[in-house]
JSON list of C-alpha atoms in Angstrom, two decimals:
[
{"chain": "A", "resi": 254, "resn": "MET", "atom": "CA", "xyz": [100.70, 105.78, 70.48]},
{"chain": "A", "resi": 255, "resn": "ALA", "atom": "CA", "xyz": [102.00, 108.89, 72.18]},
{"chain": "A", "resi": 256, "resn": "GLY", "atom": "CA", "xyz": [101.75, 110.21, 75.70]},
{"chain": "A", "resi": 257, "resn": "ILE", "atom": "CA", "xyz": [103.26, 112.49, 78.26]},
{"chain": "A", "resi": 258, "resn": "LEU", "atom": "CA", "xyz": [104.02, 111.47, 81.83]},
{"chain": "A", "resi": 259, "resn": "VAL", "atom": "CA", "xyz": [103.68, 114.50, 84.08]},
{"chain": "A", "resi": 260, "resn": "ASP", "atom": "CA", "xyz": [103.33, 114.57, 87.85]},
{"chain": "A", "resi": 261, "resn": "TRP", "atom": "CA", "xyz": [100.64, 117.21, 88.43]},
{"chain": "A", "resi": 262, "resn": "ASP", "atom": "CA", "xyz": [100.15, 116.08, 92.05]},
{"chain": "A", "resi": 263, "resn": "VAL", "atom": "CA", "xyz": [102.82, 118.56, 93.10]},
{"chain": "A", "resi": 264, "resn": "PRO", "atom": "CA", "xyz": [102.77, 121.46, 90.65]},
{"chain": "A", "resi": 265, "resn": "PRO", "atom": "CA", "xyz": [105.48, 124.11, 90.78]},
{"chain": "A", "resi": 266, "resn": "THR", "atom": "CA", "xyz": [104.96, 126.94, 93.23]},
{"chain": "A", "resi": 267, "resn": "ARG", "atom": "CA", "xyz": [106.31, 130.45, 93.45]},
{"chain": "A", "resi": 268, "resn": "ASP", "atom": "CA", "xyz": [108.14, 129.67, 96.71]},
{"chain": "A", "resi": 269, "resn": "ASP", "atom": "CA", "xyz": [111.91, 129.64, 96.49]},
{"chain": "A", "resi": 270, "resn": "HIS", "atom": "CA", "xyz": [112.04, 126.47, 98.59]},
{"chain": "A", "resi": 271, "resn": "PRO", "atom": "CA", "xyz": [108.77, 124.57, 98.28]},
{"chain": "A", "resi": 272, "resn": "LYS", "atom": "CA", "xyz": [108.29, 121.92, 100.95]},
{"chain": "A", "resi": 273, "resn": "HIS", "atom": "CA", "xyz": [106.21, 118.87, 100.14]},
{"chain": "A", "resi": 274, "resn": "GLU", "atom": "CA", "xyz": [104.82, 116.98, 103.08]},
{"chain": "A", "resi": 275, "resn": "GLY", "atom": "CA", "xyz": [103.60, 113.45, 102.82]},
{"chain": "A", "resi": 276, "resn": "HIS", "atom": "CA", "xyz": [102.81, 111.78, 99.53]},
{"chain": "A", "resi": 277, "resn": "THR", "atom": "CA", "xyz": [104.18, 113.10, 96.28]},
{"chain": "A", "resi": 278, "resn": "GLY", "atom": "CA", "xyz": [103.60, 111.30, 93.03]},
{"chain": "A", "resi": 279, "resn": "ALA", "atom": "CA", "xyz": [100.75, 109.62, 91.22]},
{"chain": "A", "resi": 280, "resn": "LEU", "atom": "CA", "xyz": [99.42, 106.82, 93.43]},
{"chain": "A", "resi": 281, "resn": "PRO", "atom": "CA", "xyz": [99.55, 104.01, 90.83]},
{"chain": "A", "resi": 282, "resn": "PHE", "atom": "CA", "xyz": [103.26, 104.62, 90.24]},
{"chain": "A", "resi": 283, "resn": "VAL", "atom": "CA", "xyz": [104.53, 105.05, 93.83]},
{"chain": "A", "resi": 284, "resn": "ALA", "atom": "CA", "xyz": [106.95, 102.36, 95.09]},
{"chain": "A", "resi": 285, "resn": "LEU", "atom": "CA", "xyz": [105.54, 99.70, 97.44]},
{"chain": "A", "resi": 286, "resn": "ASP", "atom": "CA", "xyz": [107.84, 100.71, 100.34]},
{"chain": "A", "resi": 287, "resn": "LEU", "atom": "CA", "xyz": [106.63, 104.29, 100.12]},
{"chain": "A", "resi": 288, "resn": "LEU", "atom": "CA", "xyz": [102.96, 103.25, 99.94]},
{"chain": "A", "resi": 289, "resn": "GLU", "atom": "CA", "xyz": [103.44, 101.20, 103.11]},
{"chain": "A", "resi": 290, "resn": "ALA", "atom": "CA", "xyz": [105.10, 104.15, 104.85]},
{"chain": "A", "resi": 291, "resn": "PHE", "atom": "CA", "xyz": [102.24, 106.44, 103.78]},
{"chain": "A", "resi": 292, "resn": "HIS", "atom": "CA", "xyz": [99.71, 103.91, 105.08]},
{"chain": "A", "resi": 293, "resn": "LYS", "atom": "CA", "xyz": [101.47, 103.65, 108.47]},
{"chain": "A", "resi": 294, "resn": "HIS", "atom": "CA", "xyz": [101.95, 107.45, 108.66]},
{"chain": "A", "resi": 295, "resn": "LYS", "atom": "CA", "xyz": [105.72, 106.96, 108.86]},
{"chain": "A", "resi": 296, "resn": "VAL", "atom": "CA", "xyz": [106.70, 109.08, 105.88]},
{"chain": "A", "resi": 297, "resn": "ASP", "atom": "CA", "xyz": [109.52, 110.79, 107.78]},
{"chain": "A", "resi": 298, "resn": "SER", "atom": "CA", "xyz": [111.10, 107.45, 108.74]},
{"chain": "A", "resi": 299, "resn": "ILE", "atom": "CA", "xyz": [111.71, 106.23, 105.19]},
{"chain": "A", "resi": 300, "resn": "GLU", "atom": "CA", "xyz": [114.53, 107.46, 102.99]},
{"chain": "A", "resi": 301, "resn": "HIS", "atom": "CA", "xyz": [113.78, 107.95, 99.30]},
{"chain": "A", "resi": 302, "resn": "LEU", "atom": "CA", "xyz": [116.15, 105.62, 97.48]},
{"chain": "A", "resi": 303, "resn": "TYR", "atom": "CA", "xyz": [117.23, 105.24, 93.86]},
{"chain": "A", "resi": 304, "resn": "ARG", "atom": "CA", "xyz": [115.41, 101.89, 93.71]},
{"chain": "A", "resi": 305, "resn": "HIS", "atom": "CA", "xyz": [112.12, 103.66, 94.44]},
{"chain": "A", "resi": 306, "resn": "ASP", "atom": "CA", "xyz": [112.58, 105.59, 91.19]},
{"chain": "A", "resi": 307, "resn": "LEU", "atom": "CA", "xyz": [113.39, 102.37, 89.33]},
{"chain": "A", "resi": 308, "resn": "GLU", "atom": "CA", "xyz": [110.28, 100.74, 90.77]},
{"chain": "A", "resi": 309, "resn": "THR", "atom": "CA", "xyz": [108.24, 103.72, 89.61]},
{"chain": "A", "resi": 310, "resn": "LEU", "atom": "CA", "xyz": [109.59, 103.12, 86.11]},
{"chain": "A", "resi": 311, "resn": "LEU", "atom": "CA", "xyz": [108.43, 99.49, 86.38]},
{"chain": "A", "resi": 312, "resn": "TRP", "atom": "CA", "xyz": [104.90, 100.60, 87.33]},
{"chain": "A", "resi": 313, "resn": "VAL", "atom": "CA", "xyz": [104.77, 103.11, 84.47]},
{"chain": "A", "resi": 314, "resn": "LEU", "atom": "CA", "xyz": [105.90, 100.40, 82.06]},
{"chain": "A", "resi": 315, "resn": "ALA", "atom": "CA", "xyz": [103.27, 97.93, 83.36]},
{"chain": "A", "resi": 316, "resn": "TRP", "atom": "CA", "xyz": [100.60, 100.65, 83.15]},
{"chain": "A", "resi": 317, "resn": "SER", "atom": "CA", "xyz": [101.51, 101.48, 79.55]},
{"chain": "A", "resi": 318, "resn": "LEU", "atom": "CA", "xyz": [101.71, 97.85, 78.36]},
{"chain": "A", "resi": 319, "resn": "TYR", "atom": "CA", "xyz": [98.46, 96.55, 79.84]},
{"chain": "A", "resi": 320, "resn": "PRO", "atom": "CA", "xyz": [95.12, 97.11, 78.08]},
{"chain": "A", "resi": 321, "resn": "SER", "atom": "CA", "xyz": [93.37, 100.36, 78.85]},
{"chain": "A", "resi": 322, "resn": "GLY", "atom": "CA", "xyz": [91.65, 100.16, 82.22]},
{"chain": "A", "resi": 323, "resn": "ALA", "atom": "CA", "xyz": [93.14, 96.80, 83.29]},
{"chain": "A", "resi": 324, "resn": "LEU", "atom": "CA", "xyz": [95.03, 98.37, 86.19]},
{"chain": "A", "resi": 325, "resn": "TYR", "atom": "CA", "xyz": [92.55, 101.13, 86.96]},
{"chain": "A", "resi": 326, "resn": "ARG", "atom": "CA", "xyz": [91.88, 99.79, 90.47]},
{"chain": "A", "resi": 327, "resn": "TRP", "atom": "CA", "xyz": [95.34, 101.03, 91.49]},
{"chain": "A", "resi": 328, "resn": "HIS", "atom": "CA", "xyz": [93.71, 104.49, 91.57]},
{"chain": "A", "resi": 329, "resn": "GLN", "atom": "CA", "xyz": [90.97, 103.47, 94.00]},
{"chain": "A", "resi": 330, "resn": "GLY", "atom": "CA", "xyz": [90.98, 103.12, 97.76]},
{"chain": "A", "resi": 331, "resn": "THR", "atom": "CA", "xyz": [93.64, 103.79, 100.35]},
{"chain": "A", "resi": 332, "resn": "TYR", "atom": "CA", "xyz": [97.42, 103.56, 100.18]},
{"chain": "A", "resi": 333, "resn": "GLU", "atom": "CA", "xyz": [97.17, 100.03, 101.59]},
{"chain": "A", "resi": 334, "resn": "ASP", "atom": "CA", "xyz": [94.60, 99.03, 98.95]},
{"chain": "A", "resi": 335, "resn": "CYS", "atom": "CA", "xyz": [96.91, 100.23, 96.19]},
{"chain": "A", "resi": 336, "resn": "ARG", "atom": "CA", "xyz": [99.93, 98.51, 97.73]},
{"chain": "A", "resi": 337, "resn": "SER", "atom": "CA", "xyz": [98.03, 95.22, 98.05]},
{"chain": "A", "resi": 338, "resn": "ARG", "atom": "CA", "xyz": [96.79, 95.30, 94.46]},
{"chain": "A", "resi": 339, "resn": "LYS", "atom": "CA", "xyz": [100.24, 96.10, 93.12]},
{"chain": "A", "resi": 340, "resn": "ALA", "atom": "CA", "xyz": [101.84, 93.33, 95.23]},
{"chain": "A", "resi": 341, "resn": "LEU", "atom": "CA", "xyz": [99.28, 90.85, 93.85]},
{"chain": "A", "resi": 342, "resn": "PHE", "atom": "CA", "xyz": [100.20, 91.98, 90.35]},
{"chain": "A", "resi": 343, "resn": "LEU", "atom": "CA", "xyz": [103.83, 90.99, 91.02]},
{"chain": "A", "resi": 344, "resn": "TYR", "atom": "CA", "xyz": [103.11, 87.62, 92.62]}
]
């Protein structure tokens, strides 16, 4: 099995200093704290932490280890829907 993990949600631009507003990253792999902030429209109030990147790694690992399509519902619905489904996966 081989694959490439690429974040095409925010492709490179020609701007010297591109500014990304709001959500960046593939929805199924975004940390729960960030999904909650996106849902509550409080993106500016949350600081991106190292643990968010580690949590993203956890979601990528879960996604790659589960059978094809088992976690597909993480793609569907709102930020809150995705957060709820991922929280249920953990508990």
